[in-house]
mmCIF file of C-alpha atoms in Angstrom:
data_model
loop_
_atom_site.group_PDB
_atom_site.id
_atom_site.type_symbol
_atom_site.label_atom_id
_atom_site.label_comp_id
_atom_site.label_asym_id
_atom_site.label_seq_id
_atom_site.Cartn_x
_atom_site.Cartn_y
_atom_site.Cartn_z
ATOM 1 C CA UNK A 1007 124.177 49.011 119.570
ATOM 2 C CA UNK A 1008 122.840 52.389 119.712
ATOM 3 C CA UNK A 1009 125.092 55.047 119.699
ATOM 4 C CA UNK A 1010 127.409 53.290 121.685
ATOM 5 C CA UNK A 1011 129.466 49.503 121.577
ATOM 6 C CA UNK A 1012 128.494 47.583 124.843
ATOM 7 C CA UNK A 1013 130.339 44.784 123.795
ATOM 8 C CA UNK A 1014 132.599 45.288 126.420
ATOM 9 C CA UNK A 1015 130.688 45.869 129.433
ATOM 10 C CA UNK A 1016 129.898 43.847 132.135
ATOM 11 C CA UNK A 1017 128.258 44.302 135.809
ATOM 12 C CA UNK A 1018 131.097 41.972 137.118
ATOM 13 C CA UNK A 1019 134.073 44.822 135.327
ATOM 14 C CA UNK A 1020 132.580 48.461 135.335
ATOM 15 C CA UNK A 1021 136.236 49.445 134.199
ATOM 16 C CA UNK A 1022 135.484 47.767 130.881
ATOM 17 C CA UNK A 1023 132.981 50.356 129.920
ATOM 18 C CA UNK A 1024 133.787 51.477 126.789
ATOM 19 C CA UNK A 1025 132.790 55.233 127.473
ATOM 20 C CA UNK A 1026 134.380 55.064 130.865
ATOM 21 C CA UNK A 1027 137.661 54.018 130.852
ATOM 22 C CA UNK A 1028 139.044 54.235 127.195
ATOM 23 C CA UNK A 1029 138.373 55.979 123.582
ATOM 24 C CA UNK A 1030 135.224 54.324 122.592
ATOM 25 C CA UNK A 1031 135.548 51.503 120.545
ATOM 26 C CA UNK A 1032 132.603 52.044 118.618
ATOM 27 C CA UNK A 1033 130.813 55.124 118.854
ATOM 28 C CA UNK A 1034 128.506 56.625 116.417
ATOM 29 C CA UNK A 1035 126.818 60.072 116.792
ATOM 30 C CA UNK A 1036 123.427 61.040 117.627
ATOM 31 C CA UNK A 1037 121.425 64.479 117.700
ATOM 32 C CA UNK A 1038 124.140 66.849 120.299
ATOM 33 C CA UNK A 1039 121.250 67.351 122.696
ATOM 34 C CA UNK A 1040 123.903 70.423 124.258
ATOM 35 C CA UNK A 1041 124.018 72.760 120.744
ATOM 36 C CA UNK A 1042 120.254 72.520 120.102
ATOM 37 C CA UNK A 1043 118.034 74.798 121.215
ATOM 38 C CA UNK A 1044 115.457 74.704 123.973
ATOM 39 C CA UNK A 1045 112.635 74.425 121.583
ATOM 40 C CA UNK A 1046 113.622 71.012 120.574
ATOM 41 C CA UNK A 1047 113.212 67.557 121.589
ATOM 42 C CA UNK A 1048 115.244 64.771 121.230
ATOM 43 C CA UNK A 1049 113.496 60.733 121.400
ATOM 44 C CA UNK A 1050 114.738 57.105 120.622
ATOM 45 C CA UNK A 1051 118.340 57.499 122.151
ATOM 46 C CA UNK A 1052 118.481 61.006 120.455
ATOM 47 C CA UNK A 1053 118.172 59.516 117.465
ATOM 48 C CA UNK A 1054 115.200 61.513 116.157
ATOM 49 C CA UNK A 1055 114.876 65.419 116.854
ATOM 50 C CA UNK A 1056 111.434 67.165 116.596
ATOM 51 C CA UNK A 1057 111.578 71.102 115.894
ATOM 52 C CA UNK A 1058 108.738 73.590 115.736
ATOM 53 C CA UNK A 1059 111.233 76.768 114.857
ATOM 54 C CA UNK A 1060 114.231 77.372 112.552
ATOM 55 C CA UNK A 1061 117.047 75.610 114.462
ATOM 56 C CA UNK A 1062 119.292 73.714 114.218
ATOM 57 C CA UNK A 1063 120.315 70.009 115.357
ATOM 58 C CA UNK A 1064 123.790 69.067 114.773
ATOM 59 C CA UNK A 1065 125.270 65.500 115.233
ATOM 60 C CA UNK A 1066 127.345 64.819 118.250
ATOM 61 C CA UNK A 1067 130.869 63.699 115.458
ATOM 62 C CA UNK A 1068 132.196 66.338 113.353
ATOM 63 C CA UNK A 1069 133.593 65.878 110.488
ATOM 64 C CA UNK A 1070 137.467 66.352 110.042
ATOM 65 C CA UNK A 1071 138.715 67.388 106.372
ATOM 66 C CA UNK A 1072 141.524 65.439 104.750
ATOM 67 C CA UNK A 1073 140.814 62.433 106.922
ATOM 68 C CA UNK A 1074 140.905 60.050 104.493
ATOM 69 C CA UNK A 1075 137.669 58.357 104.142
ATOM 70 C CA UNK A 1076 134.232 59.084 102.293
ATOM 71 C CA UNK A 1077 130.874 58.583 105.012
ATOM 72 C CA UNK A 1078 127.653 57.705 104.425
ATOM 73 C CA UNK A 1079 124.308 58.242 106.155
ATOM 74 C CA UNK A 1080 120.275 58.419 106.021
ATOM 75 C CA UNK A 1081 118.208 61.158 107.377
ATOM 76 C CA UNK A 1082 113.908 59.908 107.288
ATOM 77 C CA UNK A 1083 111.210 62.561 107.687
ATOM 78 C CA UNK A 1084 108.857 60.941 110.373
ATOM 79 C CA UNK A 1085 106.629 64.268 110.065
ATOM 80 C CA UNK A 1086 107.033 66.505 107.354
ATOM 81 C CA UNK A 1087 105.586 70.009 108.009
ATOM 82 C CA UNK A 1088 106.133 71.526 104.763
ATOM 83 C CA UNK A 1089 110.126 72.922 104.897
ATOM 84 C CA UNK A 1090 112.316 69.890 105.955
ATOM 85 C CA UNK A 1091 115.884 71.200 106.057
ATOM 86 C CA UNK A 1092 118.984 68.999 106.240
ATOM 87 C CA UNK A 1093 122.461 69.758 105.510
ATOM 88 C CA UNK A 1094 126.155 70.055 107.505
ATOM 89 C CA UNK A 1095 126.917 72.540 109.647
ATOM 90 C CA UNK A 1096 130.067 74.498 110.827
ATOM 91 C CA UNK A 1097 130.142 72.128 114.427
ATOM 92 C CA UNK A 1098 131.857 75.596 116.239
ATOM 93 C CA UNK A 1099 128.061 77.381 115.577
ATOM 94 C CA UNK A 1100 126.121 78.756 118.339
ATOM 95 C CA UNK A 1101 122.274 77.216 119.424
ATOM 96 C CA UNK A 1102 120.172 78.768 116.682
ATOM 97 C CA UNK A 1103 122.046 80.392 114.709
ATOM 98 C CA UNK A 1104 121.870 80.554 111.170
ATOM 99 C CA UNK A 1105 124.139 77.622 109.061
ATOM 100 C CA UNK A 1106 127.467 79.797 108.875
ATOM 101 C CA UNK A 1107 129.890 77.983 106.294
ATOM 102 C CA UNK A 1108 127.800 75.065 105.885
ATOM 103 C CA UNK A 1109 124.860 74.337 103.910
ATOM 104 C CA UNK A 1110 120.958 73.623 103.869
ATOM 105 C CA UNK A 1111 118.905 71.706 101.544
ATOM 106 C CA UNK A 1112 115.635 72.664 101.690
ATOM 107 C CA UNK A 1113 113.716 69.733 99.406
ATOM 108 C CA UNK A 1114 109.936 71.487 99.257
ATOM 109 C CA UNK A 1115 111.948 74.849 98.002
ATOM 110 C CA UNK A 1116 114.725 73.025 96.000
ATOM 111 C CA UNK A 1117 117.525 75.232 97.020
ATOM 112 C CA UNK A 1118 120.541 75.375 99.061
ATOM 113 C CA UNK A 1119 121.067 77.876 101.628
ATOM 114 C CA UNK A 1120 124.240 79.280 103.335
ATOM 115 C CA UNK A 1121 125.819 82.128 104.817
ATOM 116 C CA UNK A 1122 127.102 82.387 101.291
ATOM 117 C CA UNK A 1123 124.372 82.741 99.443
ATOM 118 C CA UNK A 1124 121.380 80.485 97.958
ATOM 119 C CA UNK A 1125 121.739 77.837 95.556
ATOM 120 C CA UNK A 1126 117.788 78.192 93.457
ATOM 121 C CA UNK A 1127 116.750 75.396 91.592
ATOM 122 C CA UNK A 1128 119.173 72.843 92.494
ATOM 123 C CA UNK A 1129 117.683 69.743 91.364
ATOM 124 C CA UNK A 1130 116.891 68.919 87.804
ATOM 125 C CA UNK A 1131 113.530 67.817 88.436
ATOM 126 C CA UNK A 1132 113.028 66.927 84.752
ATOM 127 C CA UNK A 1133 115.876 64.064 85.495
ATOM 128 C CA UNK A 1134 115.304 63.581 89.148
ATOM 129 C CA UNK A 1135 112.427 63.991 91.194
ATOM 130 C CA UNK A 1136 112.064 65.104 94.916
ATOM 131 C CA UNK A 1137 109.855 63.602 97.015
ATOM 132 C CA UNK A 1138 108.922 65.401 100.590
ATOM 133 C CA UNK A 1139 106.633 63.128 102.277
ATOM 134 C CA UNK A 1140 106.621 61.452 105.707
ATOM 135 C CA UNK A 1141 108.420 58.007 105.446
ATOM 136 C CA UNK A 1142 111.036 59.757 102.825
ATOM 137 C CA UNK A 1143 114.811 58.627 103.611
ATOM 138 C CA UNK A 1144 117.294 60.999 101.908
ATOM 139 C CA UNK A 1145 120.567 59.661 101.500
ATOM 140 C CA UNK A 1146 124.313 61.261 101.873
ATOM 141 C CA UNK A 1147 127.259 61.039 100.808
ATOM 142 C CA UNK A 1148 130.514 62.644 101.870
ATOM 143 C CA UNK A 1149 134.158 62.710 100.802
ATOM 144 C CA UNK A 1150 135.921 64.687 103.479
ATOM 145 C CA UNK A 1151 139.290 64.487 100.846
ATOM 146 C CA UNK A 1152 137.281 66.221 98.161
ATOM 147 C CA UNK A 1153 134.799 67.343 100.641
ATOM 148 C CA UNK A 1154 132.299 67.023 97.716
ATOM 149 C CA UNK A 1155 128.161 65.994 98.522
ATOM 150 C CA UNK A 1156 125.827 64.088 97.094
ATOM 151 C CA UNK A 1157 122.443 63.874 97.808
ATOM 152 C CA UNK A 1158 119.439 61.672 97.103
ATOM 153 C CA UNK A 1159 115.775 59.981 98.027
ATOM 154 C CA UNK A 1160 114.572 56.752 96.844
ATOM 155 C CA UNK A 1161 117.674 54.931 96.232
ATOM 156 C CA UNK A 1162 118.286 57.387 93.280
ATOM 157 C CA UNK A 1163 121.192 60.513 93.513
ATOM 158 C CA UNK A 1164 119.941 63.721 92.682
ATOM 159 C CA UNK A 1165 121.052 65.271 88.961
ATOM 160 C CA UNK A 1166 122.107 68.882 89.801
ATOM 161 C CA UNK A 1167 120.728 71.257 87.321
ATOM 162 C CA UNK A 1168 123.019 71.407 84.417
ATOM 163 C CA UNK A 1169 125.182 68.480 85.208
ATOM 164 C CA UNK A 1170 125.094 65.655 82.759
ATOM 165 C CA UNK A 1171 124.139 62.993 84.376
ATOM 166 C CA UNK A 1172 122.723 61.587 87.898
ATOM 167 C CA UNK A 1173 125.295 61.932 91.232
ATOM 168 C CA UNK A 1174 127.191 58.917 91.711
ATOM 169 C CA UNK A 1175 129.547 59.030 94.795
ATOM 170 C CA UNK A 1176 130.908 55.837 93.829
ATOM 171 C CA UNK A 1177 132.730 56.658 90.822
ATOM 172 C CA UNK A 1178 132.834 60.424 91.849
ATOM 173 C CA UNK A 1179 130.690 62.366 89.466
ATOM 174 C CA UNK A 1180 128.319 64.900 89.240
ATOM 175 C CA UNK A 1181 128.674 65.635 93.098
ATOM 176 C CA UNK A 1182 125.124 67.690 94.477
ATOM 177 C CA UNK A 1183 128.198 70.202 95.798
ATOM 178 C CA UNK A 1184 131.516 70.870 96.156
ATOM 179 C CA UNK A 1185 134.102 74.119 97.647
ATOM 180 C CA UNK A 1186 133.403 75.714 94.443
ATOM 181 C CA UNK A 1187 129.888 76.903 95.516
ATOM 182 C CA UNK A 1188 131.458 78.593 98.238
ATOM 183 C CA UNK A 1189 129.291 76.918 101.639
ATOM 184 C CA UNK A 1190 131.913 74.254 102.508
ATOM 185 C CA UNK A 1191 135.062 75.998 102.783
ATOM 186 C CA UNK A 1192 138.225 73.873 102.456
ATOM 187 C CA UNK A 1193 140.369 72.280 105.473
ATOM 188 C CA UNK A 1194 136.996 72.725 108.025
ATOM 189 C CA UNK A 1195 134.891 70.510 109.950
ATOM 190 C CA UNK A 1196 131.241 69.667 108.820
ATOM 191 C CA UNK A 1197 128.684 68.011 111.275
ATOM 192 C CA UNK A 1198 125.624 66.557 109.807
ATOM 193 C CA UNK A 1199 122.111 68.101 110.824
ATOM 194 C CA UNK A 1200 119.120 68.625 110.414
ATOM 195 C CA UNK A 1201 116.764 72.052 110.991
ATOM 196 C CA UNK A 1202 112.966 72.671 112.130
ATOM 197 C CA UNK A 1203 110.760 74.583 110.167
ATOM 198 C CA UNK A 1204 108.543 77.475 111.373
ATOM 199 C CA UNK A 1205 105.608 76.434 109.419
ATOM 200 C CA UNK A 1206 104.932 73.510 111.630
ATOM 201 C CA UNK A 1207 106.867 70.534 113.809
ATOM 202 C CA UNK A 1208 108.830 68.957 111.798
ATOM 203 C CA UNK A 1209 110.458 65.403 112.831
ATOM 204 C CA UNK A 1210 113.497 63.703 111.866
ATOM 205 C CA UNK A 1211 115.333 60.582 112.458
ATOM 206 C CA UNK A 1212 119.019 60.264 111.512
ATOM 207 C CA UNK A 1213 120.933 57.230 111.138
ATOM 208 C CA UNK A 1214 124.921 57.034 110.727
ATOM 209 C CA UNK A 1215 124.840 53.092 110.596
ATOM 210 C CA UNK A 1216 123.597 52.384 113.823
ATOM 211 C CA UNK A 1217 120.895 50.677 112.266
ATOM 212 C CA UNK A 1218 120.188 49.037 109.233
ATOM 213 C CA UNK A 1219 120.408 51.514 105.841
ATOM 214 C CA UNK A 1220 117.109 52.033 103.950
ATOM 215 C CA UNK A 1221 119.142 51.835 100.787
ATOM 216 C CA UNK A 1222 122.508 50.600 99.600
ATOM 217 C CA UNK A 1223 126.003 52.656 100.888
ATOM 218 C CA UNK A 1224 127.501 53.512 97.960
ATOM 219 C CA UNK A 1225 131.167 51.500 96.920
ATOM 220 C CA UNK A 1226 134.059 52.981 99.004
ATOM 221 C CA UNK A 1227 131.744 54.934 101.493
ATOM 222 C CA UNK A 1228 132.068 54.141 105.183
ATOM 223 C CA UNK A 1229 129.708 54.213 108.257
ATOM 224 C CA UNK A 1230 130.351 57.295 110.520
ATOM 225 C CA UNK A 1231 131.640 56.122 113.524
ATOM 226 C CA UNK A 1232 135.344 56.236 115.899
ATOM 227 C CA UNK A 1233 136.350 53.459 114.199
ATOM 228 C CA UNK A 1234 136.424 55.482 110.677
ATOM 229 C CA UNK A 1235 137.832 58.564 111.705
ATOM 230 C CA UNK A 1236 141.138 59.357 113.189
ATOM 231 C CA UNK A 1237 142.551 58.198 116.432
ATOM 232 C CA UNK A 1238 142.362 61.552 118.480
ATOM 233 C CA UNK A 1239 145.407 63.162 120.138
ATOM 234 C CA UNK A 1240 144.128 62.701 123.668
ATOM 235 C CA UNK A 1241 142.672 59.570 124.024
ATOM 236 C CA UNK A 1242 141.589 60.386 128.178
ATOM 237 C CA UNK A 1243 140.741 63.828 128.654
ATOM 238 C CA UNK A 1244 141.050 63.438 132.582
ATOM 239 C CA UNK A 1245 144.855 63.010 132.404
ATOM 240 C CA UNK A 1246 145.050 66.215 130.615
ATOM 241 C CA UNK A 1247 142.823 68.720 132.924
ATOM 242 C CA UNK A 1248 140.132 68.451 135.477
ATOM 243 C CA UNK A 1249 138.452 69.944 138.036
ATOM 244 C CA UNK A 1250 139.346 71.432 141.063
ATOM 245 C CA UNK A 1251 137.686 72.330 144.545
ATOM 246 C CA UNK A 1252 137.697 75.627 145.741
ATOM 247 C CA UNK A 1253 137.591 75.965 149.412
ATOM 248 C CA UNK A 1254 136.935 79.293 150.872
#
């Protein structure tokens, strides 16, 4: 299913829905059509964003710190327009603004950018390379214990510059990032995203597991979904507040 489970749905029991009558029990996020700006579009059941400015496009799921579990996903360039940007974002940002303690990684540049400061270089192309054309699935990794990243294209994890060897989420080394660079600050909730580029329309398509991977989750990592992340606190808003009529 696409971002939702219709296993449980049926003309015959409307109650059943899933998104209707109970925490869904199997939703995973798309592109949060609400915090993007106006400028973008949003196709194939928000799955895939296209961008003409420098915006941004978080996911609908944030990600909470200390949860327990590592999370895995794919971003694909479907049109590449010469400064692809993709990174997590601080989910309590405003439409457009700049990523404010999150990151970017900006492949054609090879840096990291943040409220905090950019990150030149990143990549030890001489161990890894980058590749920035159209069809190109980068690959994510995420442990929201650690909150360390990793980041790769190809099926291979990017070396950072000066580490000693490749990334490898799996057995936790060499991570792309980590708190100690300053753009993820510790304890806070990171959405995944992805940003247009003012030098032309840029196109993305993100995939949290919803459909097949291009390339192999790494041991221990998890899909990002309801089912992997903690059972909220309020299961149905509508017992909690609600809207009234105001009659004159």
């Amino acid at each position: 299913a696409v971002g939702f489970d219709t296993a449980s749905i049926s003309a015959s029991n409307e109650s059943n829905d899933t998104g209707q009558a109970d925490t869904p029990t199997l939703l995973y996020p798309q592109y949060n059509r609400v915090a993007m700006s106006s400028s973008q579009t949003t196709s194939q059941a928000n799955l895939q964003t296209s961008a003409s400015s420098y915006t941004w496009a978080p996911a609908t799921i944030a990600i909470p710190a200390d949860c327990g579990k590592k999370f895995y996903w794919e971003v694909t360039i479907r049109n590449n327009a010469g400064n692809e940007t993709l990174g997590m974002v601080d989910p309590t940002q405003r439409v457009g603004q700049a990523p404010a303690h999150g990151w970017v990684f900006c492949p054609p540049l090879n840096n990291i950018e943040s409220d905090q400061g950019n990150i030149s270089t990143v990549v030890d192309t001489g161990a890894t390379s980058i590749n920035t054309g159209n069809g190109t699935t980068y690959m994510f990794a995420y442990d929201a214990d650690t909150q360390n990243v990793w980041i790769g294209e190809g099926g291979n994890w990017y070396r950072r510059n000066g580490a000693s060897g490749n990334g490898d989420p799996a057995n936790n080394s060499n991570p792309f990032l980590t708190t100690s660079d300053g753009c993820i600050v510790d304890g806070e909730l990171y959405a995944p995203a992805t940003a247009g580029s003012s030098a032309g329309t840029t196109e993305y398509e993100i995939n949290f597991g919803q459909m097949d991977f291009v390339h192999t989750v790494p041991s221990g990592f998890v899909h990002l979904n309801s089912t992997n992340l903690p059972e909220p606190t309020i299961k149905k808003g509508n017992k909690h507040f609600g809207v009234l009529t105001y009659a004159a």
